[in-house]
Amino acid sequence: MKYRYLGNSNLRVSAVGLGTWAYGNDTFGQVDDQQSIRAIRAAVDSGINLIDTAPAYGAGHAEEVVGQAIEGIRDKVILATKCGTHRDGPKYIRDLSPKRIRKELEASLQRLNVEQVNLYQIHWPDPDTPLEKSVEALLKLKKEGKFKYLGVCNFEIDMLDKISRMTDIISLQPQYSLLKRDIETEISTYLIDNNLGALSYGTLGGGILSAKYKERPQFDDEKDKRSGFYPFFKKENWPQTQSLIRLLEEIAKKHNQSPAQTAINWSINRPGITTALVGAKNEKQARENAAAADFELTEAEMLALTQESDKVIKNLKI
């Protein structure tokens, strides 16, 4: 495993991190909690030390699962969670009001069974709450010792610049993969210039870059909502992605790796990316994800994947 400092902090995080959205059991199909706990422990055992979760994942269920999994190994884990997005039935509600932030953080600490979170992140911007009010509330909680560092997710440059003038942040969590690269236009340069870390999510595009789907999957939208979040599975986009999938398979075979590992390796070696967050539904996936940092793609292979990605993205209807 490779380790890197997150932004200008003293958090030394693994290049591959564990994303826990699936453990909420309401977005990526059903996942057995005990299997999830074993996957988390396998990830940590394999060198992954960054675990990213959120109260919006299963209305707190993912945090509860993480809390159970890290019992006894808290000192081996850099724990990241979020505020500002909660569930109201099937709906995701954005609320960064001071009252809501405090309520969410205290609930998260209880579910995770910890006294402090290493990285606390604003999940999504809230257009109905002045950012100044949100930051003021967050700094109070930080002063109380409830979290160590502040980060943000899904912020554009104007919002990054705005919050950076108010307080120190250490990281951004954007969606980024071979099929989603819009941060390269401006945001990656901003992060590098301002010494901010990047924890990229959606590294496998909801699983499409694992190459495990030989035909376009038909998800049960009641239990598995990934096709709504990741447009690559849509009928009009599926054929456009296949040339990239084939190239991943070809390069993976040369290294005796999986296509998923190859896609992860590409991501963690892109400019400005500190850690690629990847989900794991079982121990096998967790260990394979961790091993994605243990080989090197050649410059020619990195370039080939990047160029094929360029071609595919241009033809996607998003």
CSV table of C-alpha atoms in Angstrom, one decimal:
chain,number,residue,atom,x,y,z
A,1,MET,CA,0.0,0.0,0.0
A,2,LYS,CA,1.1,3.5,-0.7
A,3,TYR,CA,0.4,6.3,1.8
A,4,ARG,CA,0.2,10.0,1.3
A,5,TYR,CA,-0.4,13.1,3.5
A,6,LEU,CA,-3.9,14.5,3.0
A,7,GLY,CA,-3.5,18.1,1.9
A,8,ASN,CA,-1.5,20.1,4.5
A,9,SER,CA,-2.6,17.9,7.4
A,10,ASN,CA,-0.7,15.2,9.4
A,11,LEU,CA,-3.2,12.5,8.2
A,12,ARG,CA,-1.2,9.9,6.4
A,13,VAL,CA,-3.8,8.1,4.3
A,14,SER,CA,-3.8,5.0,2.1
A,15,ALA,CA,-3.9,5.6,-1.6
A,16,VAL,CA,-6.9,3.3,-1.7
A,17,GLY,CA,-9.6,4.1,0.8
A,18,LEU,CA,-12.8,2.3,1.7
A,19,GLY,CA,-16.1,3.8,0.7
A,20,THR,CA,-19.2,2.6,2.7
A,21,TRP,CA,-22.2,3.8,0.8
A,22,ALA,CA,-23.3,0.2,0.0
A,23,TYR,CA,-23.3,-0.7,3.8
A,24,GLY,CA,-26.4,1.5,4.1
A,25,ASN,CA,-28.3,-1.4,2.5
A,26,ASP,CA,-30.6,0.9,0.5
A,27,THR,CA,-28.7,2.0,-2.6
A,28,PHE,CA,-26.5,-0.8,-3.9
A,29,GLY,CA,-28.7,-3.7,-3.1
A,30,GLN,CA,-28.8,-5.8,0.0
A,31,VAL,CA,-25.5,-6.4,1.9
A,32,ASP,CA,-25.3,-8.6,5.0
A,33,ASP,CA,-24.0,-6.5,7.9
A,34,GLN,CA,-21.7,-9.3,9.2
A,35,GLN,CA,-20.2,-9.6,5.7
A,36,SER,CA,-19.7,-5.8,5.6
A,37,ILE,CA,-17.9,-5.9,9.0
A,38,ARG,CA,-15.6,-8.6,7.7
A,39,ALA,CA,-15.0,-6.6,4.5
A,40,ILE,CA,-14.0,-3.5,6.6
A,41,ARG,CA,-11.6,-5.6,8.8
A,42,ALA,CA,-10.1,-7.2,5.7
A,43,ALA,CA,-9.5,-3.8,4.2
A,44,VAL,CA,-7.7,-2.6,7.3
A,45,ASP,CA,-5.8,-5.8,7.5
A,46,SER,CA,-4.7,-5.2,3.9
A,47,GLY,CA,-3.3,-1.7,4.5
A,48,ILE,CA,-6.3,0.5,3.9
A,49,ASN,CA,-6.5,3.0,6.8
A,50,LEU,CA,-9.1,5.5,5.5
A,51,ILE,CA,-12.7,4.7,5.9
A,52,ASP,CA,-15.2,7.2,4.6
A,53,THR,CA,-18.9,7.1,5.6
A,54,ALA,CA,-21.9,9.4,6.0
A,55,PRO,CA,-25.2,9.6,8.0
A,56,ALA,CA,-27.0,9.7,4.6
A,57,TYR,CA,-25.9,6.1,3.8
A,58,GLY,CA,-28.9,4.1,5.0
A,59,ALA,CA,-30.0,6.8,7.4
A,60,GLY,CA,-27.1,6.1,9.7
A,61,HIS,CA,-26.9,2.3,9.2
A,62,ALA,CA,-23.5,2.4,7.4
A,63,GLU,CA,-22.0,4.4,10.3
A,64,GLU,CA,-23.4,1.8,12.8
A,65,VAL,CA,-21.7,-1.0,10.7
A,66,VAL,CA,-18.4,0.9,10.6
A,67,GLY,CA,-18.6,1.5,14.3
A,68,GLN,CA,-19.0,-2.2,15.0
A,69,ALA,CA,-16.2,-3.1,12.6
A,70,ILE,CA,-13.6,-0.8,14.0
A,71,GLU,CA,-14.1,-1.8,17.6
A,72,GLY,CA,-10.7,-2.7,18.9
A,73,ILE,CA,-8.8,-1.3,15.9
A,74,ARG,CA,-9.8,2.4,16.1
A,75,ASP,CA,-6.1,3.3,16.3
A,76,LYS,CA,-5.5,1.8,12.9
A,77,VAL,CA,-8.2,3.8,11.2
A,78,ILE,CA,-8.5,7.4,9.8
A,79,LEU,CA,-12.2,7.9,10.1
A,80,ALA,CA,-14.1,10.3,7.8
A,81,THR,CA,-17.8,11.1,7.9
A,82,LYS,CA,-20.0,13.9,6.8
A,83,CYS,CA,-22.8,16.4,7.6
A,84,GLY,CA,-25.4,18.4,5.7
A,85,THR,CA,-27.3,15.6,3.9
A,86,HIS,CA,-29.8,13.3,5.6
A,87,ARG,CA,-32.5,10.9,4.6
A,88,ASP,CA,-36.3,11.5,4.6
A,89,GLY,CA,-37.6,8.2,3.3
A,90,PRO,CA,-36.2,7.8,-0.3
A,91,LYS,CA,-35.3,11.5,-0.4
A,92,TYR,CA,-31.9,13.1,0.3
A,93,ILE,CA,-32.3,16.4,2.2
A,94,ARG,CA,-29.6,19.0,2.2
A,95,ASP,CA,-29.5,20.9,5.5
A,96,LEU,CA,-26.4,22.7,6.8
A,97,SER,CA,-28.2,24.7,9.4
A,98,PRO,CA,-26.2,25.0,12.7
A,99,LYS,CA,-28.8,23.0,14.6
A,100,ARG,CA,-28.8,20.2,12.1
A,101,ILE,CA,-25.0,20.0,12.0
A,102,ARG,CA,-24.6,19.6,15.7
A,103,LYS,CA,-27.4,17.0,15.8
A,104,GLU,CA,-25.8,15.0,13.0
A,105,LEU,CA,-22.3,15.1,14.4
A,106,GLU,CA,-23.4,14.0,17.8
A,107,ALA,CA,-25.5,11.2,16.3
A,108,SER,CA,-22.5,10.1,14.1
A,109,LEU,CA,-20.2,9.9,17.0
A,110,GLN,CA,-22.6,7.8,18.9
A,111,ARG,CA,-23.2,5.4,15.9
A,112,LEU,CA,-19.5,5.2,15.2
A,113,ASN,CA,-18.8,4.7,19.0
A,114,VAL,CA,-15.9,7.2,18.9
A,115,GLU,CA,-15.2,10.5,20.7
A,116,GLN,CA,-13.6,12.3,17.6
A,117,VAL,CA,-13.8,12.0,13.8
A,118,ASN,CA,-10.5,12.5,12.0
A,119,LEU,CA,-12.1,14.2,9.0
A,120,TYR,CA,-15.5,15.9,9.0
A,121,GLN,CA,-16.9,16.8,5.6
A,122,ILE,CA,-19.7,18.9,4.3
A,123,HIS,CA,-21.5,16.3,2.1
A,124,TRP,CA,-23.2,18.7,-0.4
A,125,PRO,CA,-23.6,22.5,-0.5
A,126,ASP,CA,-26.9,23.8,1.0
A,127,PRO,CA,-28.3,26.7,-1.0
A,128,ASP,CA,-30.7,27.6,1.7
A,129,THR,CA,-28.2,28.1,4.5
A,130,PRO,CA,-25.5,30.8,4.4
A,131,LEU,CA,-22.1,29.1,4.4
A,132,GLU,CA,-20.9,31.5,7.0
A,133,LYS,CA,-23.5,30.1,9.5
A,134,SER,CA,-22.5,26.5,8.7
A,135,VAL,CA,-18.8,27.2,9.1
A,136,GLU,CA,-19.4,29.0,12.4
A,137,ALA,CA,-21.2,26.0,13.8
A,138,LEU,CA,-18.5,23.6,12.5
A,139,LEU,CA,-15.7,25.6,14.1
A,140,LYS,CA,-17.5,25.4,17.4
A,141,LEU,CA,-17.7,21.7,17.2
A,142,LYS,CA,-14.1,21.5,16.1
A,143,LYS,CA,-13.1,23.6,19.2
A,144,GLU,CA,-15.0,21.1,21.3
A,145,GLY,CA,-12.8,18.3,20.0
A,146,LYS,CA,-15.5,16.5,18.1
A,147,PHE,CA,-13.5,16.4,14.9
A,148,LYS,CA,-9.9,17.2,13.9
A,149,TYR,CA,-9.9,18.4,10.3
A,150,LEU,CA,-12.6,19.9,8.0
A,151,GLY,CA,-13.1,18.9,4.4
A,152,VAL,CA,-15.8,19.3,1.8
A,153,CYS,CA,-17.5,17.2,-0.9
A,154,ASN,CA,-19.0,18.1,-4.3
A,155,PHE,CA,-17.8,21.7,-4.1
A,156,GLU,CA,-17.0,23.7,-7.2
A,157,ILE,CA,-14.1,26.2,-7.3
A,158,ASP,CA,-16.2,29.2,-6.2
A,159,MET,CA,-17.4,27.4,-3.1
A,160,LEU,CA,-13.9,26.0,-2.4
A,161,ASP,CA,-12.5,29.5,-2.6
A,162,LYS,CA,-15.3,30.9,-0.4
A,163,ILE,CA,-14.9,28.4,2.4
A,164,SER,CA,-11.1,28.6,2.3
A,165,ARG,CA,-11.4,32.4,3.0
A,166,MET,CA,-13.4,31.5,6.1
A,167,THR,CA,-11.4,28.6,7.6
A,168,ASP,CA,-8.9,26.0,6.8
A,169,ILE,CA,-10.0,22.9,4.9
A,170,ILE,CA,-7.7,20.0,4.0
A,171,SER,CA,-9.6,18.2,1.3
A,172,LEU,CA,-12.3,17.9,-1.4
A,173,GLN,CA,-14.2,14.7,-2.2
A,174,PRO,CA,-15.2,14.8,-5.9
A,175,GLN,CA,-16.5,12.1,-8.1
A,176,TYR,CA,-13.7,11.0,-10.4
A,177,SER,CA,-13.0,8.0,-12.6
A,178,LEU,CA,-12.1,7.0,-16.1
A,179,LEU,CA,-15.7,7.8,-17.0
A,180,LYS,CA,-16.0,11.0,-15.0
A,181,ARG,CA,-13.1,13.5,-15.3
A,182,ASP,CA,-14.6,17.0,-15.3
A,183,ILE,CA,-12.5,18.0,-12.2
A,184,GLU,CA,-9.5,18.0,-14.5
A,185,THR,CA,-10.7,21.2,-16.2
A,186,GLU,CA,-10.0,23.5,-13.2
A,187,ILE,CA,-10.5,21.8,-9.9
A,188,SER,CA,-7.5,19.5,-9.9
A,189,THR,CA,-5.2,22.4,-10.6
A,190,TYR,CA,-6.8,24.4,-7.8
A,191,LEU,CA,-6.3,21.5,-5.3
A,192,ILE,CA,-2.7,21.2,-6.2
A,193,ASP,CA,-2.0,24.9,-6.1
A,194,ASN,CA,-3.7,25.2,-2.7
A,195,ASN,CA,-2.2,22.0,-1.2
A,196,LEU,CA,-5.6,20.4,-0.8
A,197,GLY,CA,-6.1,16.7,-0.8
A,198,ALA,CA,-8.6,14.8,-3.0
A,199,LEU,CA,-10.6,11.8,-1.9
A,200,SER,CA,-12.2,10.7,-5.2
A,201,TYR,CA,-15.4,8.6,-5.1
A,202,GLY,CA,-17.2,6.7,-7.8
A,203,THR,CA,-13.8,5.2,-8.8
A,204,LEU,CA,-15.4,2.2,-10.5
A,205,GLY,CA,-18.4,4.1,-11.8
A,206,GLY,CA,-20.8,2.1,-9.7
A,207,GLY,CA,-19.1,-1.1,-10.7
A,208,ILE,CA,-19.1,-0.7,-14.5
A,209,LEU,CA,-15.3,-0.4,-14.6
A,210,SER,CA,-14.9,-3.7,-12.9
A,211,ALA,CA,-15.9,-5.3,-16.2
A,212,LYS,CA,-18.0,-7.8,-14.4
A,213,TYR,CA,-21.2,-7.0,-16.4
A,214,LYS,CA,-21.1,-8.7,-19.7
A,215,GLU,CA,-24.5,-7.3,-20.6
A,216,ARG,CA,-26.2,-4.1,-19.5
A,217,PRO,CA,-27.5,-4.9,-16.0
A,218,GLN,CA,-31.1,-4.3,-15.1
A,219,PHE,CA,-31.1,-3.1,-11.5
A,220,ASP,CA,-34.1,-3.3,-9.2
A,221,ASP,CA,-34.5,0.4,-8.6
A,222,GLU,CA,-36.3,-0.2,-5.3
A,223,LYS,CA,-33.2,-1.8,-3.8
A,224,ASP,CA,-30.4,-0.7,-6.1
A,225,LYS,CA,-30.3,2.9,-7.2
A,226,ARG,CA,-26.9,3.1,-8.7
A,227,SER,CA,-28.2,3.4,-12.3
A,228,GLY,CA,-29.9,6.7,-11.3
A,229,PHE,CA,-26.6,8.1,-9.8
A,230,TYR,CA,-24.2,6.7,-12.4
A,231,PRO,CA,-25.5,7.4,-16.0
A,232,PHE,CA,-23.1,5.0,-17.6
A,233,PHE,CA,-25.6,2.2,-17.2
A,234,LYS,CA,-28.3,3.9,-19.3
A,235,LYS,CA,-29.2,2.2,-22.5
A,236,GLU,CA,-27.8,5.0,-24.7
A,237,ASN,CA,-24.5,5.1,-22.8
A,238,TRP,CA,-23.8,1.4,-22.3
A,239,PRO,CA,-22.4,0.7,-25.8
A,240,GLN,CA,-20.2,3.8,-25.6
A,241,THR,CA,-18.3,2.4,-22.6
A,242,GLN,CA,-17.4,-1.0,-24.0
A,243,SER,CA,-14.2,0.0,-25.8
A,244,LEU,CA,-12.8,1.3,-22.5
A,245,ILE,CA,-13.8,-1.8,-20.7
A,246,ARG,CA,-12.1,-4.0,-23.3
A,247,LEU,CA,-8.9,-1.9,-22.9
A,248,LEU,CA,-9.0,-2.3,-19.1
A,249,GLU,CA,-9.3,-6.0,-19.6
A,250,GLU,CA,-6.4,-6.1,-22.0
A,251,ILE,CA,-4.1,-4.1,-19.7
A,252,ALA,CA,-5.2,-5.9,-16.6
A,253,LYS,CA,-4.3,-9.3,-18.1
A,254,LYS,CA,-0.7,-8.1,-18.8
A,255,HIS,CA,-0.2,-7.3,-15.1
A,256,ASN,CA,-2.2,-10.3,-13.8
A,257,GLN,CA,-4.6,-7.9,-12.2
A,258,SER,CA,-8.4,-7.4,-12.5
A,259,PRO,CA,-9.9,-4.6,-14.6
A,260,ALA,CA,-11.2,-3.1,-11.3
A,261,GLN,CA,-7.6,-3.0,-9.9
A,262,THR,CA,-6.4,-1.4,-13.2
A,263,ALA,CA,-9.1,1.3,-13.0
A,264,ILE,CA,-8.2,2.0,-9.4
A,265,ASN,CA,-4.5,2.2,-10.2
A,266,TRP,CA,-5.1,4.7,-13.0
A,267,SER,CA,-7.1,6.9,-10.6
A,268,ILE,CA,-4.6,6.9,-7.8
A,269,ASN,CA,-1.8,7.9,-10.2
A,270,ARG,CA,-3.6,10.9,-11.7
A,271,PRO,CA,-2.5,14.5,-10.8
A,272,GLY,CA,-4.0,15.8,-7.6
A,273,ILE,CA,-5.7,12.5,-6.4
A,274,THR,CA,-4.6,11.6,-2.9
A,275,THR,CA,-6.9,8.6,-2.3
A,276,ALA,CA,-9.4,6.7,-4.5
A,277,LEU,CA,-12.4,5.6,-2.4
A,278,VAL,CA,-13.7,2.2,-3.4
A,279,GLY,CA,-16.6,0.1,-2.0
A,280,ALA,CA,-16.2,-3.5,-1.1
A,281,LYS,CA,-19.1,-5.8,-0.4
A,282,ASN,CA,-17.0,-8.7,0.9
A,283,GLU,CA,-13.5,-9.6,2.1
A,284,LYS,CA,-12.3,-10.7,-1.4
A,285,GLN,CA,-13.2,-7.3,-2.9
A,286,ALA,CA,-11.6,-5.4,0.0
A,287,ARG,CA,-8.3,-7.3,-0.4
A,288,GLU,CA,-8.3,-6.9,-4.1
A,289,ASN,CA,-9.0,-3.2,-3.9
A,290,ALA,CA,-6.1,-2.7,-1.5
A,291,ALA,CA,-3.8,-4.6,-3.8
A,292,ALA,CA,-4.6,-2.2,-6.6
A,293,ALA,CA,-1.9,0.1,-5.2
A,294,ASP,CA,0.8,-2.6,-5.4
A,295,PHE,CA,1.6,-2.6,-9.1
A,296,GLU,CA,2.6,0.0,-11.6
A,297,LEU,CA,1.0,0.8,-14.9
A,298,THR,CA,3.5,1.9,-17.6
A,299,GLU,CA,3.4,5.5,-18.9
A,300,ALA,CA,2.1,4.1,-22.2
A,301,GLU,CA,-0.7,2.2,-20.5
A,302,MET,CA,-1.7,5.3,-18.4
A,303,LEU,CA,-1.8,7.3,-21.6
A,304,ALA,CA,-3.7,4.7,-23.5
A,305,LEU,CA,-6.4,4.5,-20.8
A,306,THR,CA,-6.6,8.3,-20.6
A,307,GLN,CA,-6.9,8.7,-24.4
A,308,GLU,CA,-9.6,6.0,-24.6
A,309,SER,CA,-11.4,7.6,-21.7
A,310,ASP,CA,-11.4,10.9,-23.6
A,311,LYS,CA,-13.0,9.3,-26.6
A,312,VAL,CA,-15.7,7.6,-24.5
A,313,ILE,CA,-16.6,10.6,-22.4
A,314,LYS,CA,-17.2,12.7,-25.5
A,315,ASN,CA,-19.9,10.3,-26.7
A,316,LEU,CA,-21.6,9.9,-23.3
A,317,LYS,CA,-25.1,11.5,-22.9
A,318,ILE,CA,-25.0,12.9,-19.4
